């Protein structure tokens, strides 16, 4: 999935990275019951148990089955259940009915993971370079599913009238609202964007290529809950002139009046999170807003969303390891928090750019070539990672993508303007 081959990790380092990624996924589901891990809250989300099994199927299929002589599948029924969208791998269970799979149980899925982990680690010393590259891909793939597991679990728990907390976090006093937005100016220039290094990247991040930037400025922070509440109070969801036609139709059809998980109680806004329902922190970044909402807010503010090239050019000077991201399992607390001008962490930032291939893009051969390329239609690019993104997973060139109405991820807004 890289734009160019990367130097191979030492086998011991790769084994340690693999074990760490797999352990974090299991730590994320430690508080869950079998029922918690089985239920599916909507078609876009998947049960936690499915994420556990799918990431394991990926490793078993593309590494153990294809590179380890004599390996026998743990259960020949599992490929049908846990393939996601790989047409080249044959028939699969309907995505919308993943929540109906009550068997295998959570314990049986964890046993499946243990079997595959042991087999892969035993085979790793003798695996060829191509297979070790797939182990690296499998680690990055699982990190994507760690974030999906968290956001899917949040959506699931929000459907429960009890609004249970999964992780009990210490109640924090809201911090002072940040000052006015500052603007980082960008000159008119031809700049290089896209991945150009020697470490791992996904295929959609390249090839690196030249693009023209017009004079512009990009905000030095994201929009806060307090600023979004002002948008609502000013009739932001009731004034069609701020909305794209499709977005306005979505607002009217779905009765949208606030970010996902927001609710008014006694005249004050609250939000639901994995730590239960709490008052919104007016200084924290707003999250769980769609592209339509982000674009409408930008219109209301008299500016626009950044292009992904503008975002990448500005973010290149910032540390991808900075900001509020998902850390070690002992410190899991995925919620946005004010952290200063970092371009990474807290919330995925909508851009105004469609998710389309870069000049010269070619999907790689084989089933794993279906990873990104076939989704380059009707979706928009998000940048920067979120509080649920494992630290070290993203970089300035990383391209996330969702449909414009989707908002169950930790998605927020950074503004831009023309100069």
XYZ file of C-alpha atoms in Angstrom:
419
model
C 0.000 0.000 0.000
C 3.045 2.288 -0.210
C 3.984 4.616 -3.009
C 7.502 3.218 -2.846
C 9.170 0.309 -1.004
C 10.269 1.121 2.535
C 13.289 -0.186 4.400
C 12.291 -3.360 6.168
C 11.847 -3.198 9.907
C 14.079 -5.511 11.868
C 12.065 -8.686 12.408
C 12.182 -8.253 16.187
C 10.989 -4.661 15.890
C 8.206 -5.734 13.557
C 7.156 -8.493 15.957
C 7.067 -6.001 18.824
C 5.039 -3.504 16.818
C 2.609 -6.227 15.753
C 2.152 -7.444 19.336
C 1.609 -3.887 20.603
C -1.059 -3.075 18.039
C -2.901 -6.315 18.673
C -2.772 -5.802 22.445
C -4.219 -2.273 22.214
C -7.224 -3.517 20.233
C -7.993 -6.091 22.887
C -7.548 -3.501 25.647
C -10.172 -1.335 23.948
C -12.766 -4.114 24.192
C -11.854 -5.174 27.734
C -14.803 -3.273 29.318
C -17.337 -4.817 26.909
C -19.744 -7.681 27.406
C -20.474 -10.208 24.689
C -23.701 -8.303 23.972
C -21.867 -4.953 23.801
C -19.494 -6.398 21.233
C -22.177 -8.047 19.082
C -24.803 -5.361 18.433
C -24.688 -3.137 15.338
C -26.233 0.332 15.676
C -26.437 1.299 11.972
C -25.258 0.185 8.549
C -22.177 2.451 8.628
C -20.972 0.960 11.909
C -19.782 -2.542 12.737
C -19.859 -4.521 15.982
C -16.692 -4.503 18.078
C -16.534 -8.285 17.692
C -16.517 -7.899 13.905
C -13.598 -5.430 14.056
C -11.665 -7.919 16.198
C -12.305 -10.719 13.738
C -11.971 -8.761 10.480
C -8.499 -7.465 11.301
C -7.541 -11.057 12.126
C -9.044 -12.370 8.878
C -6.939 -9.801 6.999
C -3.738 -11.197 8.525
C -4.762 -14.819 8.139
C -5.825 -14.376 4.514
C -3.134 -12.185 3.008
C -0.146 -13.458 5.019
C -0.654 -16.887 6.580
C -2.784 -18.380 3.804
C -0.750 -16.902 0.978
C 2.812 -17.157 2.342
C 2.974 -19.965 4.923
C 3.079 -23.433 3.399
C 0.686 -25.883 5.004
C -1.210 -23.288 7.034
C -4.816 -24.352 7.652
C -7.521 -21.775 8.284
C -8.628 -21.560 11.900
C -12.254 -21.898 10.761
C -13.216 -22.219 7.100
C -16.528 -20.398 7.775
C -14.844 -17.221 8.977
C -13.792 -15.731 5.605
C -17.462 -15.391 4.615
C -18.287 -13.692 7.921
C -15.308 -11.358 8.232
C -14.329 -10.257 4.740
C -15.339 -6.597 4.401
C -15.381 -5.415 0.779
C -12.723 -7.436 -1.055
C -14.522 -8.630 -4.173
C -11.495 -10.695 -5.180
C -11.945 -12.765 -2.015
C -15.430 -13.934 -2.975
C -18.817 -13.901 -1.258
C -19.239 -12.268 2.138
C -21.875 -11.596 4.754
C -23.995 -8.468 4.266
C -22.488 -5.423 5.977
C -25.895 -4.295 7.221
C -26.416 -7.642 9.012
C -23.115 -7.978 10.853
C -24.959 -7.375 14.108
C -26.972 -10.575 13.589
C -23.892 -12.769 14.009
C -24.284 -13.793 17.647
C -21.952 -16.757 17.111
C -18.971 -17.022 17.249
C -18.947 -15.499 20.707
C -16.567 -12.794 21.851
C -14.445 -15.429 23.603
C -14.294 -17.481 20.410
C -13.230 -14.444 18.390
C -10.512 -13.686 20.927
C -9.368 -17.298 20.623
C -9.247 -16.837 16.832
C -7.023 -13.802 17.354
C -4.752 -15.760 19.646
C -4.416 -18.589 17.107
C -3.533 -16.223 14.242
C -1.160 -14.156 16.364
C 0.786 -17.235 17.439
C 0.977 -18.562 13.884
C 2.099 -15.250 12.432
C 4.757 -14.608 15.072
C 6.066 -18.151 14.601
C 6.246 -17.653 10.828
C 7.673 -14.127 10.927
C 11.413 -15.026 10.982
C 11.073 -16.845 7.653
C 8.592 -14.578 5.894
C 9.779 -12.993 2.650
C 9.971 -9.228 2.253
C 6.591 -9.005 0.490
C 4.884 -10.751 3.408
C 6.628 -8.558 5.980
C 5.349 -5.517 4.106
C 1.850 -6.958 4.507
C 2.443 -7.380 8.243
C 3.241 -3.658 8.376
C 0.111 -2.918 6.362
C -1.862 -5.163 8.718
C -0.695 -3.090 11.697
C -1.783 0.176 10.051
C -5.051 -1.455 8.944
C -5.753 -2.533 12.514
C -5.025 0.977 13.803
C -7.709 2.274 11.446
C -10.094 -0.274 12.904
C -9.165 0.725 16.448
C -10.542 4.181 15.707
C -13.594 2.725 13.978
C -14.170 0.407 16.934
C -14.214 3.409 19.294
C -16.516 5.532 17.146
C -18.844 2.631 16.367
C -19.038 1.810 20.067
C -19.862 5.447 20.848
C -22.711 5.386 18.337
C -23.974 2.125 19.795
C -23.982 3.381 23.376
C -25.767 6.565 22.279
C -28.731 4.397 21.236
C -29.103 3.069 24.784
C -31.641 5.139 26.797
C -29.400 4.699 29.838
C -26.516 6.405 28.000
C -23.915 4.274 29.798
C -20.320 5.387 30.224
C -17.768 2.917 28.863
C -14.741 4.670 30.313
C -15.257 6.715 33.462
C -13.203 9.877 33.100
C -12.531 12.450 35.764
C -14.864 15.426 35.472
C -12.881 18.447 34.378
C -13.689 22.107 34.852
C -14.236 23.741 31.433
C -11.192 25.719 30.413
C -11.181 29.322 29.299
C -12.301 29.962 25.743
C -9.325 30.440 23.424
C -8.702 33.829 21.888
C -9.783 34.895 18.406
C -8.663 32.747 15.501
C -5.259 33.640 14.102
C -4.470 33.171 10.440
C -1.473 31.416 8.897
C -0.881 33.017 5.521
C 0.154 31.040 2.463
C 1.619 32.638 -0.630
C 0.828 31.900 -4.236
C 3.284 29.160 -5.134
C 3.779 25.765 -6.672
C 4.301 23.284 -3.848
C 4.762 19.541 -3.546
C 2.041 17.526 -1.797
C 1.571 13.825 -1.216
C 3.785 11.271 0.473
C 7.431 11.369 -0.505
C 9.305 9.595 2.277
C 10.661 6.097 2.835
C 8.383 4.935 5.658
C 4.888 3.470 5.370
C 2.079 5.265 3.575
C -1.233 4.240 2.035
C -1.438 4.169 -1.734
C -3.915 7.075 -1.929
C -1.320 9.419 -0.375
C 0.743 9.451 -3.562
C 2.308 9.985 -5.941
C 3.885 13.161 -4.635
C 3.209 15.895 -7.137
C 3.247 19.623 -7.741
C 0.140 21.708 -7.133
C -0.563 25.426 -7.349
C -1.643 27.317 -4.250
C -3.363 30.685 -4.539
C -2.844 33.332 -1.837
C -4.763 32.108 1.206
C -4.795 31.880 4.974
C -5.678 28.924 7.186
C -6.892 29.158 10.781
C -4.443 28.387 13.557
C -7.003 26.318 15.479
C -10.250 24.449 15.020
C -13.755 25.728 15.772
C -14.926 25.274 19.361
C -18.178 24.060 20.863
C -18.872 27.570 22.086
C -18.473 29.018 18.602
C -20.727 26.311 17.206
C -23.362 27.091 19.827
C -23.315 30.692 18.567
C -23.916 29.400 15.030
C -26.947 27.480 16.288
C -28.245 30.451 18.271
C -27.989 32.640 15.173
C -30.242 30.261 13.235
C -27.445 28.447 11.436
C -29.515 25.304 10.937
C -32.595 27.272 9.873
C -31.114 29.547 7.201
C -30.872 27.819 3.788
C -28.567 30.433 2.250
C -25.593 28.983 4.149
C -26.144 25.438 2.925
C -25.328 23.482 -0.197
C -28.488 22.191 -1.858
C -27.768 18.580 -0.896
C -26.890 19.664 2.632
C -30.107 21.636 3.075
C -32.129 18.674 1.822
C -30.308 16.485 4.363
C -30.992 18.941 7.215
C -34.707 19.040 6.400
C -35.097 15.317 5.785
C -33.206 14.251 8.930
C -34.311 17.077 11.246
C -30.707 18.098 11.946
C -30.408 20.957 14.443
C -27.055 20.392 16.211
C -23.949 18.193 16.060
C -24.457 14.491 16.589
C -24.774 13.563 20.297
C -25.720 17.128 21.331
C -28.901 17.607 23.329
C -30.409 20.534 25.197
C -31.162 19.929 28.859
C -32.637 22.729 30.966
C -31.700 25.214 28.262
C -28.021 24.200 28.129
C -26.232 22.062 25.554
C -24.883 18.672 26.590
C -23.065 16.018 24.624
C -22.856 12.238 24.919
C -19.446 10.586 24.923
C -17.832 7.370 26.028
C -17.640 8.974 29.473
C -21.433 9.451 29.510
C -23.482 12.602 29.006
C -21.790 15.805 30.109
C -22.243 19.554 29.560
C -20.391 20.671 26.461
C -17.013 22.241 27.118
C -17.301 25.529 25.198
C -13.523 25.677 24.676
C -13.144 22.144 23.290
C -13.151 21.525 19.544
C -16.599 20.870 18.114
C -16.892 17.350 16.786
C -19.301 14.932 15.099
C -20.292 17.369 12.364
C -20.766 16.442 8.719
C -19.139 18.022 5.686
C -22.468 19.717 5.018
C -22.436 21.272 8.483
C -18.771 22.248 8.224
C -19.366 23.941 4.881
C -22.447 25.765 6.196
C -20.539 27.026 9.237
C -17.761 28.324 6.996
C -20.327 30.118 4.829
C -21.951 31.625 7.944
C -18.507 32.804 9.103
C -17.852 34.422 5.729
C -14.935 32.164 4.820
C -14.511 28.613 3.496
C -12.997 25.210 4.223
C -9.329 24.690 3.309
C -8.304 22.617 0.332
C -6.362 19.520 1.266
C -3.258 20.997 -0.398
C -3.529 24.144 1.741
C -3.970 22.011 4.840
C -0.992 19.794 4.026
C 1.277 22.744 3.244
C 0.461 24.323 6.623
C 0.631 21.071 8.594
C 4.035 20.073 7.212
C 5.721 22.264 9.829
C 3.919 20.537 12.726
C 4.756 17.323 14.550
C 2.393 14.447 13.623
C 2.992 13.028 17.105
C 1.640 16.195 18.699
C -1.874 16.968 19.808
C -4.491 14.881 21.544
C -4.446 11.372 20.074
C -5.151 7.846 21.286
C -2.309 6.672 23.484
C -1.468 3.515 25.381
C -4.333 1.355 26.586
C -3.877 2.505 30.176
C -4.643 6.080 29.151
C -7.636 5.567 26.882
C -9.798 8.657 27.083
C -10.917 9.468 23.539
C -12.503 12.903 23.721
C -11.519 16.243 22.183
C -9.720 18.708 24.445
C -8.201 22.114 23.873
C -4.523 21.615 23.081
C -3.296 24.701 21.241
C -2.433 25.121 17.574
C -1.460 21.510 16.746
C -2.640 20.316 13.345
C -2.847 16.723 14.538
C -5.255 15.053 16.940
C -8.551 16.013 18.591
C -10.769 16.019 15.478
C -10.514 15.044 11.837
C -10.722 18.281 9.873
C -12.982 18.480 6.847
C -11.445 19.954 3.719
C -13.263 21.231 0.655
C -11.470 18.669 -1.530
C -13.102 15.646 -3.083
C -11.405 12.299 -2.495
C -10.029 11.664 -5.957
C -6.785 10.083 -7.190
C -3.626 12.142 -7.442
C -2.006 12.460 -10.895
C -0.323 9.182 -11.748
C -2.139 7.129 -9.082
C -2.439 3.430 -9.836
C -3.897 0.875 -7.412
C -1.581 -2.034 -6.749
C -2.319 -5.466 -8.146
C -4.344 -8.051 -6.238
C -7.076 -7.939 -3.631
C -5.300 -5.402 -1.395
C -5.464 -2.988 -4.344
C -9.146 -2.597 -3.403
C -8.092 -0.853 -0.166
C -8.624 2.776 -1.221
C -8.870 3.347 -4.950
C -12.366 2.046 -5.539
C -13.775 4.512 -2.980
C -12.646 7.618 -4.863
C -16.172 8.764 -5.698
C -18.570 11.067 -3.850
C -16.469 11.459 -0.700
C -14.510 14.338 0.849
C -11.037 14.392 2.365
C -10.367 14.902 6.069
C -6.953 15.560 7.545
C -5.085 15.457 10.825
C -6.374 12.545 12.900
C -8.504 12.673 16.045
C -8.525 11.861 19.740
C -9.384 8.285 18.710
C -6.534 7.940 16.182
C -3.589 5.925 17.547
C -0.582 8.177 18.014
C 1.929 7.630 15.212
C -0.705 6.534 12.696
C -1.102 9.803 10.764
C 1.220 12.180 8.928
C 0.800 15.405 6.948
C 0.027 13.490 3.738
C -2.567 11.139 5.332
C -5.956 11.278 3.562
C -9.065 10.126 5.400
C -12.373 10.225 3.551
C -16.096 10.041 4.260
C -19.371 10.836 2.548
C -20.611 14.397 3.141
C -23.518 13.410 5.407
C -21.501 11.164 7.734
C -20.624 12.441 11.196
C -20.274 9.548 13.630
C -16.497 9.952 13.485
C -14.655 12.632 15.483
C -14.966 15.190 12.681
C -14.510 18.942 13.131
C -13.737 22.201 11.347
C -10.717 24.382 10.583
C -11.438 27.441 8.442
C -9.569 29.028 5.549
C -9.976 32.132 3.424
C -8.712 33.698 0.241
C -6.298 36.626 0.353
